[in-house]
């Protein structure tokens, strides 16, 4: 029995789960209000690919969106916004590189069928790896609302809580 526990522990630390990962976001609405929310269903694999380099490949379940407003969430899932029917997942590949005390984060992802890249830094917070805020423009992913455009902010800020203990990068 101790051998089984040891094998499970080794498997976990070699390929930690993303089950506790979350992507928090914030968008300005009508110039002054902030709409905040999160996606909390991520799946994927975490593995070391170099001496100080790791790769996380997976996807975010678009339907796991939660802004604390069910009506708003349903609207965001429609074709006009995230188009969850045609794009139920956001596939991503994130590369983490440790340089001294800093950890860079480079993400390739596809949102609404449009591929783009994001870059940021990771930090440790309560023993977990969390990104600094990363911003991009909704216009970069084809979200254009015509006359309503001025009411909805163009800048989207996200923070990624990896759910992965920072100790995993100390190997």
PDB file of C-alpha atoms in Angstrom:
ATOM      1  CA  UNK A   1       0.000   0.000   0.000  1.00  0.00           C
ATOM      2  CA  UNK A   2       2.762   2.567   0.728  1.00  0.00           C
ATOM      3  CA  UNK A   3       4.141   1.947  -2.775  1.00  0.00           C
ATOM      4  CA  UNK A   4       0.748   2.813  -4.322  1.00  0.00           C
ATOM      5  CA  UNK A   5       0.609   6.084  -2.348  1.00  0.00           C
ATOM      6  CA  UNK A   6       4.152   6.937  -3.468  1.00  0.00           C
ATOM      7  CA  UNK A   7       3.267   6.257  -7.131  1.00  0.00           C
ATOM      8  CA  UNK A   8       0.158   8.445  -6.870  1.00  0.00           C
ATOM      9  CA  UNK A   9       2.164  11.253  -5.230  1.00  0.00           C
ATOM     10  CA  UNK A  10       4.831  11.062  -7.950  1.00  0.00           C
ATOM     11  CA  UNK A  11       2.160  11.111 -10.675  1.00  0.00           C
ATOM     12  CA  UNK A  12       0.499  14.161  -9.114  1.00  0.00           C
ATOM     13  CA  UNK A  13       3.680  16.182  -8.824  1.00  0.00           C
ATOM     14  CA  UNK A  14       4.764  15.281 -12.352  1.00  0.00           C
ATOM     15  CA  UNK A  15       1.350  16.151 -13.810  1.00  0.00           C
ATOM     16  CA  UNK A  16      -0.561  18.334 -11.348  1.00  0.00           C
ATOM     17  CA  UNK A  17      -4.265  18.838 -11.983  1.00  0.00           C
ATOM     18  CA  UNK A  18      -5.878  22.057 -13.183  1.00  0.00           C
ATOM     19  CA  UNK A  19      -9.077  21.292 -11.271  1.00  0.00           C
ATOM     20  CA  UNK A  20      -8.522  24.270  -8.939  1.00  0.00           C
ATOM     21  CA  UNK A  21      -7.542  26.648 -11.742  1.00  0.00           C
ATOM     22  CA  UNK A  22      -9.648  29.730 -12.526  1.00  0.00           C
ATOM     23  CA  UNK A  23      -9.527  32.593 -14.968  1.00  0.00           C
ATOM     24  CA  UNK A  24     -10.895  35.824 -13.514  1.00  0.00           C
ATOM     25  CA  UNK A  25     -11.787  38.707 -15.818  1.00  0.00           C
ATOM     26  CA  UNK A  26     -12.899  42.317 -15.654  1.00  0.00           C
ATOM     27  CA  UNK A  27     -14.509  44.484 -18.348  1.00  0.00           C
ATOM     28  CA  UNK A  28     -15.559  48.117 -18.049  1.00  0.00           C
ATOM     29  CA  UNK A  29     -19.235  48.727 -18.792  1.00  0.00           C
ATOM     30  CA  UNK A  30     -20.697  52.135 -19.635  1.00  0.00           C
ATOM     31  CA  UNK A  31     -17.367  53.784 -18.852  1.00  0.00           C
ATOM     32  CA  UNK A  32     -17.552  53.507 -15.074  1.00  0.00           C
ATOM     33  CA  UNK A  33     -18.973  50.138 -14.034  1.00  0.00           C
ATOM     34  CA  UNK A  34     -16.816  47.044 -13.864  1.00  0.00           C
ATOM     35  CA  UNK A  35     -18.190  43.641 -14.785  1.00  0.00           C
ATOM     36  CA  UNK A  36     -16.193  40.921 -13.081  1.00  0.00           C
ATOM     37  CA  UNK A  37     -16.447  37.190 -13.485  1.00  0.00           C
ATOM     38  CA  UNK A  38     -14.591  33.944 -13.813  1.00  0.00           C
ATOM     39  CA  UNK A  39     -14.302  30.726 -15.727  1.00  0.00           C
ATOM     40  CA  UNK A  40     -13.723  27.917 -13.264  1.00  0.00           C
ATOM     41  CA  UNK A  41     -13.635  24.762 -15.384  1.00  0.00           C
ATOM     42  CA  UNK A  42     -10.247  24.174 -16.956  1.00  0.00           C
ATOM     43  CA  UNK A  43      -8.788  20.870 -18.046  1.00  0.00           C
ATOM     44  CA  UNK A  44      -5.365  20.074 -19.320  1.00  0.00           C
ATOM     45  CA  UNK A  45      -1.928  18.784 -18.629  1.00  0.00           C
ATOM     46  CA  UNK A  46       1.051  20.362 -16.907  1.00  0.00           C
ATOM     47  CA  UNK A  47       4.509  19.036 -17.692  1.00  0.00           C
ATOM     48  CA  UNK A  48       8.117  20.065 -17.529  1.00  0.00           C
ATOM     49  CA  UNK A  49       9.671  20.460 -20.984  1.00  0.00           C
ATOM     50  CA  UNK A  50      13.089  21.884 -20.104  1.00  0.00           C
ATOM     51  CA  UNK A  51      15.414  22.661 -17.233  1.00  0.00           C
ATOM     52  CA  UNK A  52      13.418  25.766 -16.220  1.00  0.00           C
ATOM     53  CA  UNK A  53      10.519  25.514 -18.616  1.00  0.00           C
ATOM     54  CA  UNK A  54       7.012  24.054 -18.254  1.00  0.00           C
ATOM     55  CA  UNK A  55       4.025  23.678 -20.542  1.00  0.00           C
ATOM     56  CA  UNK A  56       0.339  23.729 -19.675  1.00  0.00           C
ATOM     57  CA  UNK A  57      -1.925  22.636 -22.526  1.00  0.00           C
ATOM     58  CA  UNK A  58      -5.665  22.464 -22.140  1.00  0.00           C
ATOM     59  CA  UNK A  59      -8.965  24.210 -22.552  1.00  0.00           C
ATOM     60  CA  UNK A  60     -11.398  26.404 -20.669  1.00  0.00           C
ATOM     61  CA  UNK A  61     -15.078  25.428 -20.652  1.00  0.00           C
ATOM     62  CA  UNK A  62     -16.848  28.577 -21.898  1.00  0.00           C
ATOM     63  CA  UNK A  63     -20.098  27.545 -20.173  1.00  0.00           C
ATOM     64  CA  UNK A  64     -18.351  27.723 -16.784  1.00  0.00           C
ATOM     65  CA  UNK A  65     -18.612  31.512 -16.909  1.00  0.00           C
ATOM     66  CA  UNK A  66     -19.940  33.128 -13.741  1.00  0.00           C
ATOM     67  CA  UNK A  67     -20.497  36.867 -13.320  1.00  0.00           C
ATOM     68  CA  UNK A  68     -22.963  36.480 -10.414  1.00  0.00           C
ATOM     69  CA  UNK A  69     -25.767  37.349 -12.838  1.00  0.00           C
ATOM     70  CA  UNK A  70     -27.384  34.385 -14.633  1.00  0.00           C
ATOM     71  CA  UNK A  71     -29.079  36.572 -17.239  1.00  0.00           C
ATOM     72  CA  UNK A  72     -25.779  38.287 -18.086  1.00  0.00           C
ATOM     73  CA  UNK A  73     -23.999  34.915 -18.249  1.00  0.00           C
ATOM     74  CA  UNK A  74     -26.571  33.587 -20.723  1.00  0.00           C
ATOM     75  CA  UNK A  75     -26.172  36.735 -22.854  1.00  0.00           C
ATOM     76  CA  UNK A  76     -22.377  36.383 -22.869  1.00  0.00           C
ATOM     77  CA  UNK A  77     -22.726  32.803 -24.127  1.00  0.00           C
ATOM     78  CA  UNK A  78     -24.776  33.890 -27.182  1.00  0.00           C
ATOM     79  CA  UNK A  79     -23.471  34.155 -30.724  1.00  0.00           C
ATOM     80  CA  UNK A  80     -22.994  37.913 -30.385  1.00  0.00           C
ATOM     81  CA  UNK A  81     -20.452  37.450 -27.567  1.00  0.00           C
ATOM     82  CA  UNK A  82     -18.580  34.174 -26.902  1.00  0.00           C
ATOM     83  CA  UNK A  83     -20.700  32.010 -29.213  1.00  0.00           C
ATOM     84  CA  UNK A  84     -20.599  29.013 -26.863  1.00  0.00           C
ATOM     85  CA  UNK A  85     -22.675  26.882 -29.225  1.00  0.00           C
ATOM     86  CA  UNK A  86     -19.990  26.964 -31.939  1.00  0.00           C
ATOM     87  CA  UNK A  87     -16.990  27.493 -29.614  1.00  0.00           C
ATOM     88  CA  UNK A  88     -17.714  25.646 -26.351  1.00  0.00           C
ATOM     89  CA  UNK A  89     -14.047  25.667 -25.299  1.00  0.00           C
ATOM     90  CA  UNK A  90     -11.110  28.034 -25.319  1.00  0.00           C
ATOM     91  CA  UNK A  91      -8.063  25.911 -26.193  1.00  0.00           C
ATOM     92  CA  UNK A  92      -4.762  27.207 -24.850  1.00  0.00           C
ATOM     93  CA  UNK A  93      -1.100  26.378 -24.513  1.00  0.00           C
ATOM     94  CA  UNK A  94       0.871  28.240 -21.855  1.00  0.00           C
ATOM     95  CA  UNK A  95       4.634  28.211 -21.528  1.00  0.00           C
ATOM     96  CA  UNK A  96       6.213  29.080 -18.180  1.00  0.00           C
ATOM     97  CA  UNK A  97       9.901  29.987 -18.011  1.00  0.00           C
ATOM     98  CA  UNK A  98      11.775  30.675 -14.782  1.00  0.00           C
ATOM     99  CA  UNK A  99      14.561  33.270 -15.010  1.00  0.00           C
ATOM    100  CA  UNK A 100      15.995  33.846 -11.566  1.00  0.00           C
ATOM    101  CA  UNK A 101      13.116  34.795  -9.295  1.00  0.00           C
ATOM    102  CA  UNK A 102      10.703  35.739 -12.100  1.00  0.00           C
ATOM    103  CA  UNK A 103       8.453  33.401 -14.063  1.00  0.00           C
ATOM    104  CA  UNK A 104       7.299  34.522 -17.487  1.00  0.00           C
ATOM    105  CA  UNK A 105       4.013  33.312 -18.916  1.00  0.00           C
ATOM    106  CA  UNK A 106       3.289  33.156 -22.653  1.00  0.00           C
ATOM    107  CA  UNK A 107      -0.096  31.888 -23.757  1.00  0.00           C
ATOM    108  CA  UNK A 108      -1.348  30.896 -27.196  1.00  0.00           C
ATOM    109  CA  UNK A 109      -5.113  30.616 -27.202  1.00  0.00           C
ATOM    110  CA  UNK A 110      -8.116  30.554 -29.454  1.00  0.00           C
ATOM    111  CA  UNK A 111     -11.250  32.498 -28.569  1.00  0.00           C
ATOM    112  CA  UNK A 112     -14.261  32.438 -30.895  1.00  0.00           C
ATOM    113  CA  UNK A 113     -12.057  30.722 -33.486  1.00  0.00           C
ATOM    114  CA  UNK A 114      -9.514  33.547 -33.448  1.00  0.00           C
ATOM    115  CA  UNK A 115      -5.990  32.723 -32.309  1.00  0.00           C
ATOM    116  CA  UNK A 116      -3.892  35.205 -30.412  1.00  0.00           C
ATOM    117  CA  UNK A 117      -1.139  35.452 -27.819  1.00  0.00           C
ATOM    118  CA  UNK A 118      -0.947  36.892 -24.325  1.00  0.00           C
ATOM    119  CA  UNK A 119       2.092  37.463 -22.134  1.00  0.00           C
ATOM    120  CA  UNK A 120       2.514  38.134 -18.450  1.00  0.00           C
ATOM    121  CA  UNK A 121       4.328  37.198 -15.280  1.00  0.00           C
ATOM    122  CA  UNK A 122       3.493  34.662 -12.594  1.00  0.00           C
ATOM    123  CA  UNK A 123       3.860  35.250  -8.892  1.00  0.00           C
ATOM    124  CA  UNK A 124       3.293  33.155  -5.814  1.00  0.00           C
ATOM    125  CA  UNK A 125       0.261  33.976  -3.736  1.00  0.00           C
ATOM    126  CA  UNK A 126      -0.633  31.731  -0.794  1.00  0.00           C
ATOM    127  CA  UNK A 127       1.581  29.010  -2.250  1.00  0.00           C
ATOM    128  CA  UNK A 128      -0.177  29.033  -5.652  1.00  0.00           C
ATOM    129  CA  UNK A 129       1.005  30.428  -9.005  1.00  0.00           C
ATOM    130  CA  UNK A 130      -1.114  33.424 -10.085  1.00  0.00           C
ATOM    131  CA  UNK A 131      -0.593  35.743 -13.037  1.00  0.00           C
ATOM    132  CA  UNK A 132      -0.259  39.468 -12.910  1.00  0.00           C
ATOM    133  CA  UNK A 133      -3.229  41.118 -14.687  1.00  0.00           C
ATOM    134  CA  UNK A 134      -3.014  40.522 -18.445  1.00  0.00           C
ATOM    135  CA  UNK A 135      -4.974  42.831 -20.732  1.00  0.00           C
ATOM    136  CA  UNK A 136      -6.186  42.527 -24.306  1.00  0.00           C
ATOM    137  CA  UNK A 137      -8.805  44.222 -26.432  1.00  0.00           C
ATOM    138  CA  UNK A 138     -12.169  42.651 -27.219  1.00  0.00           C
ATOM    139  CA  UNK A 139     -11.814  44.092 -30.724  1.00  0.00           C
ATOM    140  CA  UNK A 140      -8.827  41.709 -31.126  1.00  0.00           C
ATOM    141  CA  UNK A 141     -11.268  38.801 -30.936  1.00  0.00           C
ATOM    142  CA  UNK A 142     -13.855  40.304 -33.250  1.00  0.00           C
ATOM    143  CA  UNK A 143     -16.293  41.599 -30.641  1.00  0.00           C
ATOM    144  CA  UNK A 144     -17.839  44.672 -32.254  1.00  0.00           C
ATOM    145  CA  UNK A 145     -21.195  45.998 -31.073  1.00  0.00           C
ATOM    146  CA  UNK A 146     -21.770  48.845 -33.523  1.00  0.00           C
ATOM    147  CA  UNK A 147     -23.590  51.734 -31.868  1.00  0.00           C
ATOM    148  CA  UNK A 148     -23.383  49.992 -28.484  1.00  0.00           C
ATOM    149  CA  UNK A 149     -19.574  49.845 -28.767  1.00  0.00           C
ATOM    150  CA  UNK A 150     -19.035  52.951 -26.658  1.00  0.00           C
ATOM    151  CA  UNK A 151     -20.981  51.471 -23.735  1.00  0.00           C
ATOM    152  CA  UNK A 152     -18.874  48.349 -23.441  1.00  0.00           C
ATOM    153  CA  UNK A 153     -15.200  48.760 -22.679  1.00  0.00           C
ATOM    154  CA  UNK A 154     -12.696  47.457 -25.217  1.00  0.00           C
ATOM    155  CA  UNK A 155     -10.133  46.385 -22.639  1.00  0.00           C
ATOM    156  CA  UNK A 156     -10.452  43.024 -20.925  1.00  0.00           C
ATOM    157  CA  UNK A 157      -8.188  42.241 -17.985  1.00  0.00           C
ATOM    158  CA  UNK A 158      -7.674  38.650 -16.865  1.00  0.00           C
ATOM    159  CA  UNK A 159      -5.890  37.064 -13.923  1.00  0.00           C
ATOM    160  CA  UNK A 160      -5.073  33.378 -14.075  1.00  0.00           C
ATOM    161  CA  UNK A 161      -5.042  31.387 -10.865  1.00  0.00           C
ATOM    162  CA  UNK A 162      -3.276  28.195 -11.929  1.00  0.00           C
ATOM    163  CA  UNK A 163      -4.390  26.219  -8.907  1.00  0.00           C
ATOM    164  CA  UNK A 164      -0.881  24.743  -9.035  1.00  0.00           C
ATOM    165  CA  UNK A 165       1.418  25.029  -6.049  1.00  0.00           C
ATOM    166  CA  UNK A 166       4.494  27.152  -6.646  1.00  0.00           C
ATOM    167  CA  UNK A 167       6.649  24.347  -5.246  1.00  0.00           C
ATOM    168  CA  UNK A 168       6.193  22.439  -8.512  1.00  0.00           C
ATOM    169  CA  UNK A 169       8.652  24.827 -10.211  1.00  0.00           C
ATOM    170  CA  UNK A 170      11.385  24.150  -7.652  1.00  0.00           C
ATOM    171  CA  UNK A 171      12.337  20.796  -9.187  1.00  0.00           C
TER     172      UNK A 171
END
